[in-house]
Amino acid sequence: MQTGILKPGQSAAIQDALAAKFGVVANDVDYQLIGPSWGAEITKKALYGLFGFLIVVVLYLALAFEPKMAIAAIVAVIHDVFITVGIYALVGFEVTPATVIGFLTILGYSLYDTVVVFDKVRENTRTIAGGSRMTYSQAANFAVNQTLVRSFNTSLIALLPVGSILFVGAGLLGAGTLKDLSLALFIGLATGTYSSIFIATPILAALREREPAMKALAKRVGQRSSKESVEVSAGNSDGTPAAPRGPRNQPKRKKSRR
């Protein structure tokens, strides 16, 4: 039950009325004053939890993967937080401890989705500097394509129950205590899927492409592509077809008898 600012005698009268209505002792009816000091305390605890989470994420990704992946993942996580907080503020829902829990939960989900994509990127680029036919950006894009269907399916499965809580539980059934948590989770799950594919991976590719080894690789790949294009153009200019890339000695097909 939520009310406006009450006078000292009014809170006791409401406690007695609620106790009489529901058949409990008046001392069992608790109340809490929510004011600027309470909001400041919740904000401070939320910031402490956020910064602690980000520090752990940076250390884990820097040790398990590489520092540039940690930077890209942090940018994606911060993006998710800003988008979720912005939409939450536009809707006008009250910020409660459940909201803070929802924010911290979506950070973990966003990181999980990003780590899955980065693991595939690392697998595809493990020996890329040796003699690959793709640049780092092309290999990262290929990794995103490999995990794209999985990311969307996982997010859809996660969004269905959260959406049911938000729209059915809080909207139709009137379970107001669930709307704070469910809205934060719903927005965060959607933005986490988007950021892991369209923000974290492009930032990682942009950071890695600045390295001298990746610049040399991009130059070699570009020269090889130009050389192959020139050879194909030269083969077609004199009227002769381009050389086949498949096996030369292929078995002859038997003619079917009618």
Tab-separated table of C-alpha atoms in Angstrom:
chain	number	residue	atom	x	y	z
A	1	MET	CA	0.000	0.000	0.000
A	2	GLN	CA	1.407	3.381	-0.992
A	3	THR	CA	0.225	6.747	0.314
A	4	GLY	CA	1.349	10.335	0.371
A	5	ILE	CA	3.048	12.067	3.264
A	6	LEU	CA	1.149	11.288	6.485
A	7	LYS	CA	0.989	13.097	9.773
A	8	PRO	CA	2.272	11.312	12.904
A	9	GLY	CA	-1.210	10.240	14.029
A	10	GLN	CA	-2.402	9.147	10.604
A	11	SER	CA	0.172	6.383	10.187
A	12	ALA	CA	-0.902	4.775	13.478
A	13	ALA	CA	-4.567	4.992	12.479
A	14	ILE	CA	-3.865	3.314	9.144
A	15	GLN	CA	-1.900	0.564	10.900
A	16	ASP	CA	-4.825	-0.123	13.234
A	17	ALA	CA	-7.299	-0.135	10.338
A	18	LEU	CA	-5.225	-2.575	8.303
A	19	ALA	CA	-4.691	-4.818	11.316
A	20	ALA	CA	-8.420	-4.916	12.019
A	21	LYS	CA	-9.298	-5.623	8.395
A	22	PHE	CA	-6.876	-8.503	7.924
A	23	GLY	CA	-7.052	-9.894	11.453
A	24	VAL	CA	-3.455	-9.357	12.519
A	25	VAL	CA	-1.712	-7.518	15.330
A	26	ALA	CA	-1.106	-3.815	14.708
A	27	ASN	CA	2.613	-4.237	15.417
A	28	ASP	CA	2.858	-6.678	12.504
A	29	VAL	CA	1.856	-3.944	10.045
A	30	ASP	CA	5.106	-2.279	9.058
A	31	TYR	CA	5.599	0.969	7.201
A	32	GLN	CA	8.566	2.715	5.646
A	33	LEU	CA	9.145	6.347	4.800
A	34	ILE	CA	10.522	6.765	1.292
A	35	GLY	CA	12.213	10.106	0.838
A	36	PRO	CA	15.319	11.689	-0.702
A	37	SER	CA	17.623	9.996	1.800
A	38	TRP	CA	16.212	6.554	0.950
A	39	GLY	CA	16.600	7.219	-2.787
A	40	ALA	CA	20.172	8.436	-2.311
A	41	GLU	CA	21.033	5.293	-0.369
A	42	ILE	CA	19.600	3.042	-3.079
A	43	THR	CA	21.477	4.995	-5.764
A	44	LYS	CA	24.764	4.702	-3.890
A	45	LYS	CA	24.386	0.962	-3.399
A	46	ALA	CA	23.454	0.510	-7.053
A	47	LEU	CA	26.551	2.415	-8.186
A	48	TYR	CA	28.763	0.358	-5.875
A	49	GLY	CA	27.328	-2.835	-7.301
A	50	LEU	CA	27.730	-1.574	-10.874
A	51	PHE	CA	31.359	-0.531	-10.463
A	52	GLY	CA	32.223	-3.748	-8.660
A	53	PHE	CA	30.650	-5.756	-11.465
A	54	LEU	CA	32.539	-3.804	-14.144
A	55	ILE	CA	35.876	-4.319	-12.373
A	56	VAL	CA	35.312	-8.075	-12.167
A	57	VAL	CA	34.292	-8.177	-15.842
A	58	VAL	CA	37.389	-6.282	-16.980
A	59	LEU	CA	39.729	-8.532	-15.003
A	60	TYR	CA	38.059	-11.731	-16.201
A	61	LEU	CA	37.989	-10.808	-19.891
A	62	ALA	CA	41.526	-9.415	-19.815
A	63	LEU	CA	42.838	-12.667	-18.335
A	64	ALA	CA	40.614	-15.198	-20.112
A	65	PHE	CA	40.537	-13.471	-23.506
A	66	GLU	CA	42.443	-10.224	-24.155
A	67	PRO	CA	42.325	-6.598	-22.957
A	68	LYS	CA	40.726	-5.285	-26.160
A	69	MET	CA	37.843	-7.707	-25.736
A	70	ALA	CA	37.388	-6.403	-22.199
A	71	ILE	CA	37.165	-2.823	-23.492
A	72	ALA	CA	34.605	-3.751	-26.151
A	73	ALA	CA	32.514	-5.734	-23.666
A	74	ILE	CA	32.481	-2.869	-21.152
A	75	VAL	CA	31.307	-0.422	-23.825
A	76	ALA	CA	28.475	-2.805	-24.742
A	77	VAL	CA	27.486	-3.252	-21.089
A	78	ILE	CA	27.447	0.512	-20.470
A	79	HIS	CA	25.281	0.889	-23.590
A	80	ASP	CA	22.795	-1.618	-22.175
A	81	VAL	CA	22.642	0.218	-18.853
A	82	PHE	CA	22.029	3.620	-20.452
A	83	ILE	CA	19.326	2.297	-22.782
A	84	THR	CA	17.545	0.458	-19.971
A	85	VAL	CA	17.729	3.374	-17.538
A	86	GLY	CA	16.572	5.804	-20.245
A	87	ILE	CA	13.499	3.782	-21.216
A	88	TYR	CA	12.753	3.128	-17.552
A	89	ALA	CA	12.811	6.882	-16.891
A	90	LEU	CA	10.574	7.590	-19.896
A	91	VAL	CA	7.987	5.080	-18.721
A	92	GLY	CA	7.989	6.685	-15.274
A	93	PHE	CA	8.166	3.547	-13.145
A	94	GLU	CA	9.326	3.893	-9.563
A	95	VAL	CA	12.925	2.907	-8.841
A	96	THR	CA	12.905	0.175	-6.198
A	97	PRO	CA	15.428	-2.397	-4.957
A	98	ALA	CA	13.863	-4.817	-7.458
A	99	THR	CA	14.793	-2.375	-10.219
A	100	VAL	CA	18.420	-2.367	-9.102
A	101	ILE	CA	18.415	-6.166	-9.044
A	102	GLY	CA	17.027	-6.152	-12.577
A	103	PHE	CA	19.776	-3.806	-13.771
A	104	LEU	CA	22.499	-6.016	-12.308
A	105	THR	CA	20.862	-9.101	-13.813
A	106	ILE	CA	20.841	-7.706	-17.340
A	107	LEU	CA	24.527	-6.839	-17.013
A	108	GLY	CA	25.282	-10.495	-16.437
A	109	TYR	CA	23.124	-11.580	-19.373
A	110	SER	CA	24.680	-9.015	-21.702
A	111	LEU	CA	28.145	-10.163	-20.696
A	112	TYR	CA	27.194	-13.808	-21.265
A	113	ASP	CA	25.964	-13.100	-24.786
A	114	THR	CA	29.071	-11.052	-25.580
A	115	VAL	CA	31.428	-13.732	-24.272
A	116	VAL	CA	29.778	-16.351	-26.507
A	117	VAL	CA	30.395	-14.196	-29.588
A	118	PHE	CA	33.944	-13.325	-28.507
A	119	ASP	CA	34.781	-16.978	-27.954
A	120	LYS	CA	33.849	-17.734	-31.561
A	121	VAL	CA	35.838	-14.689	-32.729
A	122	ARG	CA	38.883	-15.938	-30.840
A	123	GLU	CA	38.468	-19.395	-32.356
A	124	ASN	CA	38.312	-17.980	-35.898
A	125	THR	CA	41.256	-15.601	-35.404
A	126	ARG	CA	43.602	-17.822	-33.420
A	127	THR	CA	46.102	-18.218	-36.310
A	128	ILE	CA	44.869	-15.431	-38.543
A	129	ALA	CA	48.175	-13.546	-38.715
A	130	GLY	CA	49.986	-16.514	-40.286
A	131	GLY	CA	48.415	-16.727	-43.729
A	132	SER	CA	44.687	-16.217	-43.611
A	133	ARG	CA	42.636	-15.177	-46.629
A	134	MET	CA	40.435	-12.966	-44.431
A	135	THR	CA	41.116	-9.806	-42.485
A	136	TYR	CA	40.344	-9.623	-38.783
A	137	SER	CA	37.114	-7.740	-39.464
A	138	GLN	CA	36.004	-10.366	-41.977
A	139	ALA	CA	36.800	-13.187	-39.551
A	140	ALA	CA	34.914	-11.399	-36.759
A	141	ASN	CA	31.933	-10.886	-39.052
A	142	PHE	CA	32.016	-14.581	-39.935
A	143	ALA	CA	31.986	-15.422	-36.210
A	144	VAL	CA	28.952	-13.190	-35.698
A	145	ASN	CA	27.148	-14.976	-38.533
A	146	GLN	CA	27.945	-18.321	-36.924
A	147	THR	CA	26.424	-17.295	-33.580
A	148	LEU	CA	23.618	-15.078	-34.893
A	149	VAL	CA	20.849	-17.683	-34.924
A	150	ARG	CA	21.842	-19.001	-31.515
A	151	SER	CA	21.856	-15.509	-29.999
A	152	PHE	CA	18.413	-14.654	-31.341
A	153	ASN	CA	16.923	-17.991	-30.284
A	154	THR	CA	18.349	-17.729	-26.772
A	155	SER	CA	17.107	-14.167	-26.385
A	156	LEU	CA	13.643	-15.061	-27.661
A	157	ILE	CA	13.347	-17.936	-25.196
A	158	ALA	CA	14.433	-15.614	-22.374
A	159	LEU	CA	12.111	-12.782	-23.434
A	160	LEU	CA	8.963	-14.937	-23.538
A	161	PRO	CA	8.653	-15.607	-19.780
A	162	VAL	CA	9.843	-12.099	-18.863
A	163	GLY	CA	7.327	-10.600	-21.283
A	164	SER	CA	4.600	-12.757	-19.741
A	165	ILE	CA	5.446	-11.415	-16.288
A	166	LEU	CA	5.469	-7.828	-17.565
A	167	PHE	CA	2.376	-7.776	-19.779
A	168	VAL	CA	0.226	-10.488	-18.212
A	169	GLY	CA	1.291	-10.470	-14.577
A	170	ALA	CA	1.818	-6.741	-14.075
A	171	GLY	CA	-0.485	-5.447	-16.805
A	172	LEU	CA	-3.556	-7.696	-16.777
A	173	LEU	CA	-3.436	-9.294	-13.328
A	174	GLY	CA	-2.273	-6.145	-11.548
A	175	ALA	CA	0.800	-7.609	-9.851
A	176	GLY	CA	2.471	-4.227	-9.408
A	177	THR	CA	5.405	-5.586	-7.433
A	178	LEU	CA	6.615	-7.444	-10.530
A	179	LYS	CA	6.567	-4.602	-13.044
A	180	ASP	CA	9.782	-2.949	-11.811
A	181	LEU	CA	11.889	-6.072	-12.167
A	182	SER	CA	10.207	-7.387	-15.316
A	183	LEU	CA	10.508	-4.105	-17.249
A	184	ALA	CA	14.220	-3.808	-16.498
A	185	LEU	CA	14.784	-7.432	-17.501
A	186	PHE	CA	12.739	-7.161	-20.689
A	187	ILE	CA	14.580	-4.080	-21.962
A	188	GLY	CA	17.967	-5.385	-20.861
A	189	LEU	CA	17.580	-8.768	-22.551
A	190	ALA	CA	16.667	-7.134	-25.855
A	191	THR	CA	19.464	-4.553	-25.762
A	192	GLY	CA	21.989	-7.161	-24.605
A	193	THR	CA	21.382	-9.238	-27.710
A	194	TYR	CA	21.702	-6.179	-29.918
A	195	SER	CA	24.861	-4.845	-28.276
A	196	SER	CA	26.789	-8.124	-28.339
A	197	ILE	CA	26.383	-8.330	-32.124
A	198	PHE	CA	26.260	-4.754	-33.371
A	199	ILE	CA	28.366	-2.896	-30.786
A	200	ALA	CA	30.847	-5.160	-28.986
A	201	THR	CA	32.151	-7.043	-32.030
A	202	PRO	CA	32.589	-3.978	-34.319
A	203	ILE	CA	34.450	-2.145	-31.532
A	204	LEU	CA	36.708	-5.163	-31.038
A	205	ALA	CA	37.405	-5.375	-34.779
A	206	ALA	CA	38.181	-1.642	-34.947
A	207	LEU	CA	40.637	-1.926	-32.048
A	208	ARG	CA	42.391	-4.989	-33.473
A	209	GLU	CA	42.636	-3.536	-36.978
A	210	ARG	CA	44.873	-0.779	-35.552
A	211	GLU	CA	47.584	-3.306	-34.683
A	212	PRO	CA	50.575	-3.497	-37.082
A	213	ALA	CA	50.116	-7.239	-37.621
A	214	MET	CA	46.459	-6.801	-38.552
A	215	LYS	CA	47.310	-3.879	-40.859
A	216	ALA	CA	49.875	-6.064	-42.637
A	217	LEU	CA	47.324	-8.870	-42.889
A	218	ALA	CA	44.717	-6.530	-44.381
A	219	LYS	CA	47.292	-5.316	-46.908
A	220	ARG	CA	48.176	-8.891	-47.951
A	221	VAL	CA	44.518	-9.860	-48.261
A	222	GLY	CA	43.831	-6.768	-50.361
A	223	GLN	CA	46.773	-7.486	-52.665
A	224	ARG	CA	45.723	-11.114	-53.059
A	225	SER	CA	42.162	-10.095	-53.901
A	226	SER	CA	43.385	-7.539	-56.452
A	227	LYS	CA	45.689	-10.107	-58.048
A	228	GLU	CA	42.898	-12.664	-58.368
A	229	SER	CA	40.596	-10.038	-59.881
A	230	VAL	CA	43.254	-9.104	-62.460
A	231	GLU	CA	43.803	-12.769	-63.381
A	232	VAL	CA	40.081	-13.337	-63.876
A	233	SER	CA	39.781	-10.182	-65.988
A	234	ALA	CA	42.775	-11.191	-68.121
A	235	GLY	CA	41.344	-14.651	-68.675
A	236	ASN	CA	37.999	-13.270	-69.833
A	237	SER	CA	39.375	-10.462	-72.033
A	238	ASP	CA	40.712	-12.795	-74.767
A	239	GLY	CA	37.501	-14.787	-74.932
A	240	THR	CA	38.757	-17.817	-73.031
A	241	PRO	CA	36.869	-18.906	-69.958
A	242	ALA	CA	38.509	-18.696	-66.577
A	243	ALA	CA	40.315	-21.811	-65.387
A	244	PRO	CA	38.091	-24.099	-63.356
A	245	ARG	CA	38.851	-24.306	-59.650
A	246	GLY	CA	37.552	-27.824	-59.182
A	247	PRO	CA	39.330	-31.142	-59.896
A	248	ARG	CA	40.557	-31.500	-63.474
A	249	ASN	CA	40.128	-35.224	-63.924
A	250	GLN	CA	36.457	-35.781	-63.413
A	251	PRO	CA	34.704	-39.048	-64.307
A	252	LYS	CA	32.671	-39.084	-67.483
A	253	ARG	CA	28.974	-39.461	-67.031
A	254	LYS	CA	27.351	-42.493	-68.577
A	255	LYS	CA	24.584	-41.830	-71.035
A	256	SER	CA	21.282	-43.274	-69.987
A	257	ARG	CA	19.763	-45.788	-72.378
A	258	ARG	CA	16.121	-45.542	-73.257
